[in-house]
mmCIF file of C-alpha atoms and ligand atoms in Angstrom:
data_model
loop_
_atom_site.group_PDB
_atom_site.id
_atom_site.type_symbol
_atom_site.label_atom_id
_atom_site.label_comp_id
_atom_site.label_asym_id
_atom_site.label_seq_id
_atom_site.Cartn_x
_atom_site.Cartn_y
_atom_site.Cartn_z
ATOM 1 C CA MET W 1245 127.562 55.913 -58.938
ATOM 2 C CA ALA W 1246 126.260 59.097 -60.524
ATOM 3 C CA LYS W 1247 127.030 62.121 -58.417
ATOM 4 C CA PHE W 1248 125.448 65.584 -58.564
ATOM 5 C CA ARG W 1249 127.863 68.330 -59.455
ATOM 6 C CA GLY W 1250 126.869 71.967 -59.184
ATOM 7 C CA ALA W 1251 128.232 75.439 -59.638
ATOM 8 C CA VAL W 1252 126.939 78.930 -59.003
ATOM 9 C CA VAL W 1253 127.561 82.200 -60.788
ATOM 10 C CA VAL W 1254 127.253 85.231 -58.511
ATOM 11 C CA ASN W 1255 126.288 88.583 -59.994
ATOM 12 C CA GLU W 1256 129.118 90.333 -58.198
ATOM 13 C CA GLU W 1257 127.955 93.874 -58.814
ATOM 14 C CA ARG W 1258 124.388 93.138 -57.661
ATOM 15 C CA CYS W 1259 125.476 91.262 -54.504
ATOM 16 C CA LYS W 1260 125.236 93.170 -51.212
ATOM 17 C CA GLY W 1261 127.262 90.697 -49.143
ATOM 18 C CA CYS W 1262 124.374 89.920 -46.774
ATOM 19 C CA ASP W 1263 125.832 86.463 -46.028
ATOM 20 C CA LEU W 1264 122.448 84.667 -46.145
ATOM 21 C CA CYS W 1265 123.586 82.367 -48.998
ATOM 22 C CA VAL W 1266 126.694 81.419 -47.027
ATOM 23 C CA VAL W 1267 124.491 80.428 -44.064
ATOM 24 C CA ALA W 1268 121.966 78.566 -46.259
ATOM 25 C CA CYS W 1269 124.488 76.419 -48.173
ATOM 26 C CA PRO W 1270 124.476 72.875 -46.744
ATOM 27 C CA CYS W 1271 127.858 72.039 -48.300
ATOM 28 C CA ASP W 1272 130.066 74.895 -47.097
ATOM 29 C CA VAL W 1273 130.703 76.073 -50.657
ATOM 30 C CA LEU W 1274 130.256 79.820 -50.329
ATOM 31 C CA ALA W 1275 132.029 82.629 -48.518
ATOM 32 C CA LEU W 1276 132.187 86.415 -48.731
ATOM 33 C CA GLN W 1277 135.293 87.916 -50.310
ATOM 34 C CA PRO W 1278 137.490 88.760 -47.328
ATOM 35 C CA LYS W 1279 139.218 91.767 -48.919
ATOM 36 C CA GLU W 1280 137.830 92.469 -52.389
ATOM 37 C CA VAL W 1281 134.693 94.637 -52.757
ATOM 38 C CA ASN W 1282 132.395 95.484 -55.672
ATOM 39 C CA ASN W 1283 131.633 98.970 -57.047
ATOM 40 C CA ARG W 1284 129.210 99.616 -54.198
ATOM 41 C CA GLY W 1285 131.697 98.558 -51.535
ATOM 42 C CA TYR W 1286 130.190 95.188 -50.674
ATOM 43 C CA HIS W 1287 132.186 92.036 -49.936
ATOM 44 C CA PHE W 1288 130.413 89.856 -52.503
ATOM 45 C CA ALA W 1289 129.843 86.091 -52.272
ATOM 46 C CA TYR W 1290 131.994 83.592 -54.161
ATOM 47 C CA MET W 1291 132.604 79.836 -54.329
ATOM 48 C CA GLN W 1292 135.357 79.200 -51.811
ATOM 49 C CA ASN W 1293 135.021 75.405 -52.207
ATOM 50 C CA PRO W 1294 133.622 74.939 -55.738
ATOM 51 C CA GLU W 1295 134.198 71.175 -55.810
ATOM 52 C CA LYS W 1296 131.673 70.716 -52.972
ATOM 53 C CA CYS W 1297 128.664 72.280 -54.774
ATOM 54 C CA ILE W 1298 125.741 69.926 -55.487
ATOM 55 C CA GLY W 1299 123.561 72.475 -57.287
ATOM 56 C CA CYS W 1300 120.748 72.379 -54.710
ATOM 57 C CA ALA W 1301 119.914 76.099 -55.204
ATOM 58 C CA SER W 1302 119.450 76.722 -51.470
ATOM 59 C CA CYS W 1303 121.685 79.780 -51.749
ATOM 60 C CA ALA W 1304 119.736 81.198 -54.679
ATOM 61 C CA LEU W 1305 116.350 80.635 -53.016
ATOM 62 C CA VAL W 1306 117.197 82.731 -49.950
ATOM 63 C CA CYS W 1307 119.129 85.454 -51.829
ATOM 64 C CA PRO W 1308 117.119 88.698 -51.436
ATOM 65 C CA ASP W 1309 118.620 90.221 -54.564
ATOM 66 C CA ALA W 1310 118.444 87.281 -56.967
ATOM 67 C CA CYS W 1311 122.198 87.443 -57.521
ATOM 68 C CA ILE W 1312 122.830 83.717 -57.861
ATOM 69 C CA GLU W 1313 122.495 81.512 -60.931
ATOM 70 C CA VAL W 1314 122.697 77.787 -60.234
ATOM 71 C CA TYR W 1315 123.905 75.034 -62.569
ATOM 72 C CA LYS W 1316 123.557 71.318 -61.941
ATOM 73 C CA THR W 1317 124.570 68.138 -63.726
ATOM 74 C CA THR W 1318 125.540 64.552 -62.925
ATOM 75 C CA GLU W 1319 129.026 63.143 -63.083
ATOM 76 C CA LYS W 1320 129.119 59.541 -64.238
ATOM 77 C CA MET J 469 134.804 67.528 -64.175
ATOM 78 C CA GLU J 470 135.732 71.155 -64.842
ATOM 79 C CA ILE J 471 133.586 74.126 -63.774
ATOM 80 C CA ASN J 472 133.052 74.981 -67.452
ATOM 81 C CA ASP J 473 131.460 71.557 -68.021
ATOM 82 C CA ILE J 474 128.906 72.401 -65.325
ATOM 83 C CA ILE J 475 128.183 76.041 -66.191
ATOM 84 C CA LYS J 476 126.312 75.505 -69.464
ATOM 85 C CA PRO J 477 122.881 76.891 -70.412
ATOM 86 C CA GLU J 478 121.307 73.402 -70.435
ATOM 87 C CA ASN J 479 122.408 72.825 -66.831
ATOM 88 C CA CYS J 480 120.873 76.035 -65.444
ATOM 89 C CA VAL J 481 118.392 75.191 -62.668
ATOM 90 C CA TYR J 482 117.891 78.645 -61.155
ATOM 91 C CA LYS J 483 118.279 82.219 -62.317
ATOM 92 C CA LYS J 484 116.843 85.668 -61.678
ATOM 93 C CA PRO J 485 113.387 86.008 -63.255
ATOM 94 C CA THR J 486 113.493 88.607 -66.031
ATOM 95 C CA LEU J 487 110.387 90.318 -64.602
ATOM 96 C CA LEU J 488 112.676 91.323 -61.733
ATOM 97 C CA ASN J 489 114.644 93.891 -63.699
ATOM 98 C CA ASP J 490 118.337 94.782 -63.439
ATOM 99 C CA THR J 491 117.810 97.891 -61.304
ATOM 100 C CA ASN J 492 119.608 97.415 -58.006
ATOM 101 C CA MET J 493 117.020 97.269 -55.220
ATOM 102 C CA HIS J 494 117.488 99.909 -52.518
ATOM 103 C CA TYR J 495 116.823 97.499 -49.642
ATOM 104 C CA CYS J 496 119.405 96.965 -46.913
ATOM 105 C CA PRO J 497 121.523 93.822 -47.419
ATOM 106 C CA GLY J 498 119.571 90.725 -46.330
ATOM 107 C CA CYS J 499 116.149 92.407 -46.149
ATOM 108 C CA SER J 500 113.133 90.069 -46.494
ATOM 109 C CA HIS J 501 111.470 92.513 -48.896
ATOM 110 C CA GLY J 502 113.916 91.446 -51.622
ATOM 111 C CA VAL J 503 113.077 87.755 -51.319
ATOM 112 C CA VAL J 504 109.356 88.454 -51.609
ATOM 113 C CA HIS J 505 109.833 90.759 -54.627
ATOM 114 C CA LYS J 506 111.790 87.967 -56.270
ATOM 115 C CA LEU J 507 109.025 85.444 -55.528
ATOM 116 C CA ILE J 508 106.340 87.699 -56.983
ATOM 117 C CA ALA J 509 108.384 88.198 -60.170
ATOM 118 C CA GLU J 510 109.134 84.476 -60.387
ATOM 119 C CA ILE J 511 105.478 83.482 -59.995
ATOM 120 C CA LEU J 512 104.146 85.996 -62.504
ATOM 121 C CA GLU J 513 106.794 84.951 -65.022
ATOM 122 C CA GLU J 514 106.439 81.175 -64.575
ATOM 123 C CA LYS J 515 102.645 81.316 -64.725
ATOM 124 C CA GLY J 516 102.565 83.842 -67.562
ATOM 125 C CA TRP J 517 100.430 86.211 -65.450
ATOM 126 C CA GLY J 518 102.640 89.290 -65.930
ATOM 127 C CA ASP J 519 100.188 91.001 -68.301
ATOM 128 C CA LYS J 520 97.201 90.217 -66.061
ATOM 129 C CA ALA J 521 98.762 91.506 -62.856
ATOM 130 C CA ILE J 522 98.273 94.932 -61.298
ATOM 131 C CA GLY J 523 100.158 95.600 -58.069
ATOM 132 C CA VAL J 524 99.499 98.334 -55.551
ATOM 133 C CA SER J 525 102.636 99.453 -53.723
ATOM 134 C CA PRO J 526 102.644 100.957 -50.231
ATOM 135 C CA VAL J 527 104.331 103.697 -48.277
ATOM 136 C CA GLY J 528 107.179 102.097 -46.357
ATOM 137 C CA CYS J 529 110.446 100.562 -47.489
ATOM 138 C CA ALA J 530 108.593 98.860 -50.368
ATOM 139 C CA VAL J 531 107.467 102.210 -51.786
ATOM 140 C CA PHE J 532 109.634 101.603 -54.877
ATOM 141 C CA ALA J 533 108.385 98.054 -55.563
ATOM 142 C CA TYR J 534 107.197 99.335 -58.958
ATOM 143 C CA LYS J 535 110.770 100.118 -59.963
ATOM 144 C CA TYR J 536 111.864 96.505 -59.669
ATOM 145 C CA VAL J 537 109.059 94.188 -60.802
ATOM 146 C CA ASP J 538 108.143 94.964 -64.416
ATOM 147 C CA ILE J 539 104.345 94.813 -64.306
ATOM 148 C CA ASP J 540 101.633 97.479 -63.980
ATOM 149 C CA TRP J 541 101.637 99.163 -60.566
ATOM 150 C CA VAL J 542 99.774 101.946 -58.812
ATOM 151 C CA GLU J 543 101.366 103.696 -55.814
ATOM 152 C CA ALA J 544 98.874 104.187 -52.983
ATOM 153 C CA ALA J 545 98.777 106.820 -50.250
ATOM 154 C CA HIS J 546 99.922 105.443 -46.883
ATOM 155 C CA GLY J 547 97.687 102.537 -45.825
ATOM 156 C CA ARG J 548 95.192 102.969 -48.658
ATOM 157 C CA ALA J 549 96.374 100.135 -50.906
ATOM 158 C CA PRO J 550 93.341 97.861 -50.265
ATOM 159 C CA ALA J 551 90.976 100.742 -51.131
ATOM 160 C CA LEU J 552 92.814 101.406 -54.389
ATOM 161 C CA ALA J 553 92.963 97.671 -55.159
ATOM 162 C CA THR J 554 89.193 97.489 -54.567
ATOM 163 C CA ALA J 555 88.563 100.075 -57.262
ATOM 164 C CA ILE J 556 91.022 98.509 -59.709
ATOM 165 C CA LYS J 557 89.600 95.006 -59.318
ATOM 166 C CA ARG J 558 85.989 96.201 -59.623
ATOM 167 C CA LEU J 559 86.799 98.119 -62.796
ATOM 168 C CA GLN J 560 88.887 95.299 -64.275
ATOM 169 C CA PRO J 561 87.495 92.085 -62.789
ATOM 170 C CA ASP J 562 89.579 89.771 -64.991
ATOM 171 C CA LYS J 563 92.884 91.109 -63.608
ATOM 172 C CA LEU J 564 95.074 89.666 -60.909
ATOM 173 C CA VAL J 565 95.078 92.490 -58.368
ATOM 174 C CA PHE J 566 97.306 92.472 -55.326
ATOM 175 C CA THR J 567 98.617 94.859 -52.706
ATOM 176 C CA TYR J 568 102.077 94.714 -51.162
ATOM 177 C CA GLN J 569 102.194 96.308 -47.704
ATOM 178 C CA GLY J 570 104.307 96.549 -44.566
ATOM 179 C CA ASP J 571 102.937 96.297 -41.044
ATOM 180 C CA GLY J 572 103.006 100.053 -40.450
ATOM 181 C CA ASP J 573 101.109 100.584 -43.700
ATOM 182 C CA LEU J 574 98.631 97.717 -43.288
ATOM 183 C CA ALA J 575 98.236 97.380 -39.508
ATOM 184 C CA ALA J 576 98.561 101.008 -38.308
ATOM 185 C CA ILE J 577 97.456 103.817 -40.617
ATOM 186 C CA GLY J 578 95.672 101.367 -42.974
ATOM 187 C CA THR J 579 93.956 99.051 -40.469
ATOM 188 C CA GLY J 580 90.526 100.328 -41.494
ATOM 189 C CA GLU J 581 91.137 99.780 -45.213
ATOM 190 C CA THR J 582 92.522 96.291 -44.577
ATOM 191 C CA ILE J 583 89.630 95.113 -42.440
ATOM 192 C CA HIS J 584 86.870 96.596 -44.545
ATOM 193 C CA ALA J 585 88.305 95.336 -47.845
ATOM 194 C CA ALA J 586 88.529 91.813 -46.376
ATOM 195 C CA ASN J 587 85.088 92.155 -44.797
ATOM 196 C CA ARG J 588 83.611 93.148 -48.154
ATOM 197 C CA GLY J 589 85.367 90.144 -49.642
ATOM 198 C CA GLU J 590 87.114 92.153 -52.342
ATOM 199 C CA ASN J 591 88.728 89.782 -54.830
ATOM 200 C CA ILE J 592 92.261 90.917 -54.133
ATOM 201 C CA ALA J 593 95.407 89.350 -52.713
ATOM 202 C CA ILE J 594 97.183 91.167 -49.898
ATOM 203 C CA ILE J 595 100.898 90.465 -49.394
ATOM 204 C CA PHE J 596 101.715 91.605 -45.865
ATOM 205 C CA ILE J 597 105.366 92.032 -44.837
ATOM 206 C CA ASN J 598 105.324 91.923 -41.040
ATOM 207 C CA ASN J 599 108.740 92.937 -39.706
ATOM 208 C CA ALA J 600 107.286 94.312 -36.461
ATOM 209 C CA ILE J 601 108.705 97.787 -37.043
ATOM 210 C CA TYR J 602 108.526 100.930 -39.175
ATOM 211 C CA GLY J 603 111.621 100.159 -41.218
ATOM 212 C CA MET J 604 111.580 103.101 -43.596
ATOM 213 C CA THR J 605 111.306 105.904 -41.068
ATOM 214 C CA GLY J 606 114.080 104.647 -38.794
ATOM 215 C CA GLY J 607 112.758 101.764 -36.739
ATOM 216 C CA GLN J 608 109.847 103.101 -34.684
ATOM 217 C CA MET J 609 107.365 100.851 -32.871
ATOM 218 C CA ALA J 610 104.562 99.407 -35.002
ATOM 219 C CA PRO J 611 101.297 97.888 -33.720
ATOM 220 C CA THR J 612 102.934 94.515 -34.458
ATOM 221 C CA THR J 613 106.077 95.190 -32.364
ATOM 222 C CA LEU J 614 106.573 92.424 -29.790
ATOM 223 C CA LEU J 615 106.324 93.067 -26.044
ATOM 224 C CA GLY J 616 109.768 93.897 -24.698
ATOM 225 C CA MET J 617 111.113 94.648 -28.189
ATOM 226 C CA LYS J 618 113.385 97.680 -28.363
ATOM 227 C CA THR J 619 112.676 100.216 -31.093
ATOM 228 C CA ALA J 620 113.492 103.897 -31.618
ATOM 229 C CA THR J 621 110.258 104.855 -29.815
ATOM 230 C CA THR J 622 110.370 102.076 -27.197
ATOM 231 C CA PRO J 623 114.049 102.280 -26.215
ATOM 232 C CA TYR J 624 113.474 100.205 -23.062
ATOM 233 C CA GLY J 625 111.206 97.703 -24.806
ATOM 234 C CA ARG J 626 107.482 97.752 -25.632
ATOM 235 C CA ARG J 627 105.321 97.862 -22.491
ATOM 236 C CA VAL J 628 101.675 96.849 -22.243
ATOM 237 C CA ASP J 629 100.740 99.700 -19.909
ATOM 238 C CA LEU J 630 102.174 102.317 -22.266
ATOM 239 C CA ASN J 631 101.881 100.748 -25.718
ATOM 240 C CA GLY J 632 99.242 98.005 -25.565
ATOM 241 C CA TYR J 633 99.566 94.546 -27.078
ATOM 242 C CA PRO J 634 101.009 93.398 -30.439
ATOM 243 C CA LEU J 635 98.270 93.232 -33.067
ATOM 244 C CA ALA J 636 97.781 89.894 -34.854
ATOM 245 C CA ILE J 637 96.160 91.015 -38.102
ATOM 246 C CA SER J 638 95.913 87.601 -39.761
ATOM 247 C CA GLU J 639 93.800 86.199 -36.894
ATOM 248 C CA LEU J 640 91.498 89.220 -37.201
ATOM 249 C CA VAL J 641 91.126 88.912 -40.972
ATOM 250 C CA ALA J 642 90.575 85.138 -40.779
ATOM 251 C CA HIS J 643 87.436 85.817 -38.688
ATOM 252 C CA LEU J 644 85.871 87.947 -41.417
ATOM 253 C CA ASP J 645 83.374 86.249 -43.733
ATOM 254 C CA GLY J 646 84.857 87.953 -46.805
ATOM 255 C CA SER J 647 88.300 86.399 -46.508
ATOM 256 C CA CYS J 648 88.842 83.083 -48.294
ATOM 257 C CA TYR J 649 92.520 82.394 -47.614
ATOM 258 C CA VAL J 650 94.668 83.605 -44.728
ATOM 259 C CA THR J 651 98.138 82.208 -44.191
ATOM 260 C CA ARG J 652 101.334 83.091 -42.380
ATOM 261 C CA GLN J 653 104.658 82.257 -44.028
ATOM 262 C CA SER J 654 108.320 83.276 -43.849
ATOM 263 C CA VAL J 655 111.309 83.396 -46.215
ATOM 264 C CA HIS J 656 114.284 82.658 -43.974
ATOM 265 C CA THR J 657 115.180 79.152 -45.270
ATOM 266 C CA PRO J 658 114.993 77.472 -48.705
ATOM 267 C CA ALA J 659 112.026 75.340 -47.544
ATOM 268 C CA ALA J 660 110.205 78.396 -46.171
ATOM 269 C CA VAL J 661 110.781 80.263 -49.455
ATOM 270 C CA ARG J 662 109.212 77.367 -51.421
ATOM 271 C CA LYS J 663 106.156 77.328 -49.114
ATOM 272 C CA ALA J 664 105.770 81.099 -49.279
ATOM 273 C CA LYS J 665 105.832 80.862 -53.075
ATOM 274 C CA ALA J 666 103.043 78.267 -53.082
ATOM 275 C CA ALA J 667 100.990 80.479 -50.749
ATOM 276 C CA ILE J 668 101.351 83.545 -52.982
ATOM 277 C CA ILE J 669 100.384 81.477 -56.042
ATOM 278 C CA HIS J 670 97.223 80.338 -54.243
ATOM 279 C CA ALA J 671 96.363 83.905 -53.241
ATOM 280 C CA PHE J 672 96.846 85.107 -56.837
ATOM 281 C CA GLU J 673 94.648 82.284 -58.137
ATOM 282 C CA ASN J 674 91.919 83.296 -55.662
ATOM 283 C CA SER J 675 92.035 86.879 -56.923
ATOM 284 C CA MET J 676 91.527 85.762 -60.519
ATOM 285 C CA ALA J 677 88.843 83.229 -59.562
ATOM 286 C CA GLY J 678 86.928 85.876 -57.589
ATOM 287 C CA LYS J 679 86.849 83.841 -54.396
ATOM 288 C CA GLY J 680 87.255 86.702 -51.944
ATOM 289 C CA THR J 681 90.120 88.333 -50.109
ATOM 290 C CA SER J 682 93.397 86.459 -49.594
ATOM 291 C CA LEU J 683 95.971 87.570 -47.045
ATOM 292 C CA VAL J 684 99.514 86.197 -47.147
ATOM 293 C CA GLU J 685 101.434 87.439 -44.118
ATOM 294 C CA ILE J 686 105.189 87.005 -44.451
ATOM 295 C CA VAL J 687 106.797 87.127 -41.006
ATOM 296 C CA SER J 688 109.911 89.084 -41.925
ATOM 297 C CA THR J 689 113.085 90.663 -40.643
ATOM 298 C CA CYS J 690 114.247 94.250 -40.681
ATOM 299 C CA ASN J 691 117.846 93.655 -39.716
ATOM 300 C CA ALA J 692 118.699 97.374 -39.937
ATOM 301 C CA GLY J 693 115.830 98.378 -37.644
ATOM 302 C CA TRP J 694 116.435 95.464 -35.315
ATOM 303 C CA LYS J 695 120.159 96.326 -35.250
ATOM 304 C CA MET J 696 121.382 92.825 -36.081
ATOM 305 C CA THR J 697 123.135 91.092 -38.952
ATOM 306 C CA PRO J 698 120.751 89.468 -41.482
ATOM 307 C CA ALA J 699 121.590 85.967 -40.187
ATOM 308 C CA GLN J 700 121.105 87.031 -36.552
ATOM 309 C CA ALA J 701 117.800 88.656 -37.485
ATOM 310 C CA ASN J 702 116.575 85.367 -38.987
ATOM 311 C CA ASP J 703 117.454 83.515 -35.783
ATOM 312 C CA TRP J 704 115.814 86.199 -33.646
ATOM 313 C CA MET J 705 112.684 85.982 -35.804
ATOM 314 C CA VAL J 706 112.451 82.215 -35.344
ATOM 315 C CA GLU J 707 112.955 82.486 -31.595
ATOM 316 C CA HIS J 708 110.675 85.465 -30.870
ATOM 317 C CA MET J 709 108.401 86.388 -33.790
ATOM 318 C CA PHE J 710 107.119 82.856 -34.459
ATOM 319 C CA LYS J 711 105.743 82.624 -30.887
ATOM 320 C CA LYS J 712 103.377 85.531 -31.414
ATOM 321 C CA TYR J 713 102.992 85.002 -35.174
ATOM 322 C CA PRO J 714 102.994 81.216 -35.736
ATOM 323 C CA ILE J 715 103.559 79.953 -39.283
ATOM 324 C CA GLY J 716 100.771 78.100 -41.107
ATOM 325 C CA ASP J 717 97.328 78.437 -42.680
ATOM 326 C CA LEU J 718 94.641 80.162 -40.633
ATOM 327 C CA LYS J 719 91.894 79.760 -43.245
ATOM 328 C CA ASN J 720 91.636 78.126 -46.668
ATOM 329 C CA GLU J 721 88.162 77.933 -48.223
HETATM 330 C C1 TPP L 2227 100.362 109.981 -44.078
HETATM 331 C C2 TPP L 2227 101.736 109.548 -43.682
HETATM 332 N N1 TPP L 2227 102.000 109.329 -42.376
HETATM 333 C C3 TPP L 2227 103.223 108.906 -41.999
HETATM 334 C C4 TPP L 2227 104.217 108.720 -42.917
HETATM 335 C C5 TPP L 2227 105.599 108.271 -42.466
HETATM 336 N N2 TPP L 2227 105.861 106.892 -42.755
HETATM 337 C C6 TPP L 2227 106.496 106.505 -43.879
HETATM 338 S S1 TPP L 2227 106.717 104.854 -43.971
HETATM 339 C C7 TPP L 2227 105.959 104.627 -42.474
HETATM 340 C C8 TPP L 2227 105.812 103.266 -41.875
HETATM 341 C C9 TPP L 2227 106.496 102.177 -42.612
HETATM 342 O O1 TPP L 2227 106.429 100.977 -41.917
HETATM 343 P P1 TPP L 2227 105.971 99.647 -42.609
HETATM 344 O O2 TPP L 2227 104.688 99.815 -43.315
HETATM 345 O O3 TPP L 2227 106.007 98.590 -41.550
HETATM 346 O O4 TPP L 2227 107.047 99.386 -43.741
HETATM 347 P P2 TPP L 2227 108.552 98.852 -43.642
HETATM 348 O O5 TPP L 2227 109.382 100.039 -43.971
HETATM 349 O O6 TPP L 2227 108.786 98.330 -42.267
HETATM 350 O O7 TPP L 2227 108.614 97.790 -44.683
HETATM 351 C C10 TPP L 2227 105.550 105.827 -41.932
HETATM 352 C C11 TPP L 2227 104.877 105.958 -40.628
HETATM 353 C C12 TPP L 2227 103.907 108.958 -44.277
HETATM 354 N N3 TPP L 2227 104.808 108.778 -45.257
HETATM 355 N N4 TPP L 2227 102.662 109.371 -44.620
HETATM 356 S S1 SF4 L 2228 123.789 75.325 -55.058
HETATM 357 FE FE1 SF4 L 2228 123.622 74.355 -53.006
HETATM 358 S S2 SF4 L 2228 125.648 73.430 -52.676
HETATM 359 FE FE2 SF4 L 2228 125.907 74.870 -54.398
HETATM 360 S S3 SF4 L 2228 126.593 76.813 -53.404
HETATM 361 FE FE3 SF4 L 2228 124.332 76.920 -53.572
HETATM 362 S S4 SF4 L 2228 123.585 76.135 -51.576
HETATM 363 FE FE4 SF4 L 2228 125.758 75.489 -51.765
HETATM 364 S S1 SF4 L 2229 115.059 99.405 -43.083
HETATM 365 FE FE1 SF4 L 2229 114.456 97.283 -42.638
HETATM 366 S S2 SF4 L 2229 112.654 96.882 -43.977
HETATM 367 FE FE2 SF4 L 2229 113.717 98.710 -44.772
HETATM 368 S S3 SF4 L 2229 115.144 97.940 -46.358
HETATM 369 FE FE3 SF4 L 2229 116.304 98.073 -44.415
HETATM 370 S S4 SF4 L 2229 116.111 96.011 -43.523
HETATM 371 FE FE4 SF4 L 2229 114.513 96.204 -45.093
HETATM 372 MG MG1 MG L 2230 107.442 97.205 -41.116
#
């Protein structure tokens, strides 16, 4: 059966670590960097569980700073 | 399947609209203002309305809206955005003219401008960010602040005997004959963001079609002023704000 596979690219320097994408993701893909910060001192978002992403764009829709690019395809 | 097989230009389903430029927005992390800026840029870009649009920015946290969305803007004095938008739309009737205002701007110092513009049926769209507080100046009470809500100027909570009742602007504007579309939306979930986008599109279409005044209230959070995390502020909004400011269309003619 064809299965949706997704991936996101976070603009790490634009991200403010607000956590809203982490909360919005239905598949538990995202997390905030626990230690690493960007140039402005924010713990930016990243794919902690990349294999779980379905490319639904929920994270990108709620992101207040438009930091997230979403990619989606089907695996046959 | 490797990540590199997924991240290819042809598989891109969502990215930042280019009308939202690369300048970092000054908003606090998680602020609703950012989501609405993004929606405005997305709509104008997808519909090809960027060259037709003239925005009027407020005094409040959104005072720098013109730095982020690459269209023509005019910066209004505090609360006067609907008056300025009136002049712009009358001089250039084929333009898409909208204001972007907070609750302090629109429902306190600018209440008169808001009501009279809508009562005259000016062909403008008003985007109203209601976060029930003066965010920019440090979290003072606004007319829209909920009863019992703690702010810098109501440290023990808003009281009717001292501060009066929260002001529901959308209900007021919906009663005016000049308004054609009044709706209340939010941007706290993916589904809400999609609905808010459709509402703003409709309001913009009304401005261009000359149908009267449209008001899109976005029930919003100010997590810094409310002293919560962004996620907590969303939950608090759903629990408390939606009771006084219920989501949905109030008028659509
Ligand atoms: C004539 C005038 N009076 C008062 C102020 C101070 N002031 C700046 S922003 C603001 C209120 C902002 O609240 P709101 O419109 O709700 O915007 P928010 O920051 O919450 O988005 C006030 C009272 C001002 N700049 N000019
Ligand atoms: S696209 Fe969907 S599944 Fe993938 S990280 Fe974003 S919210 Fe999660
Ligand atoms: S003070 Fe409130 S409204 Fe202003 S940017 Fe911060 S969270 Fe947003
Ligand atoms: Mg406000």
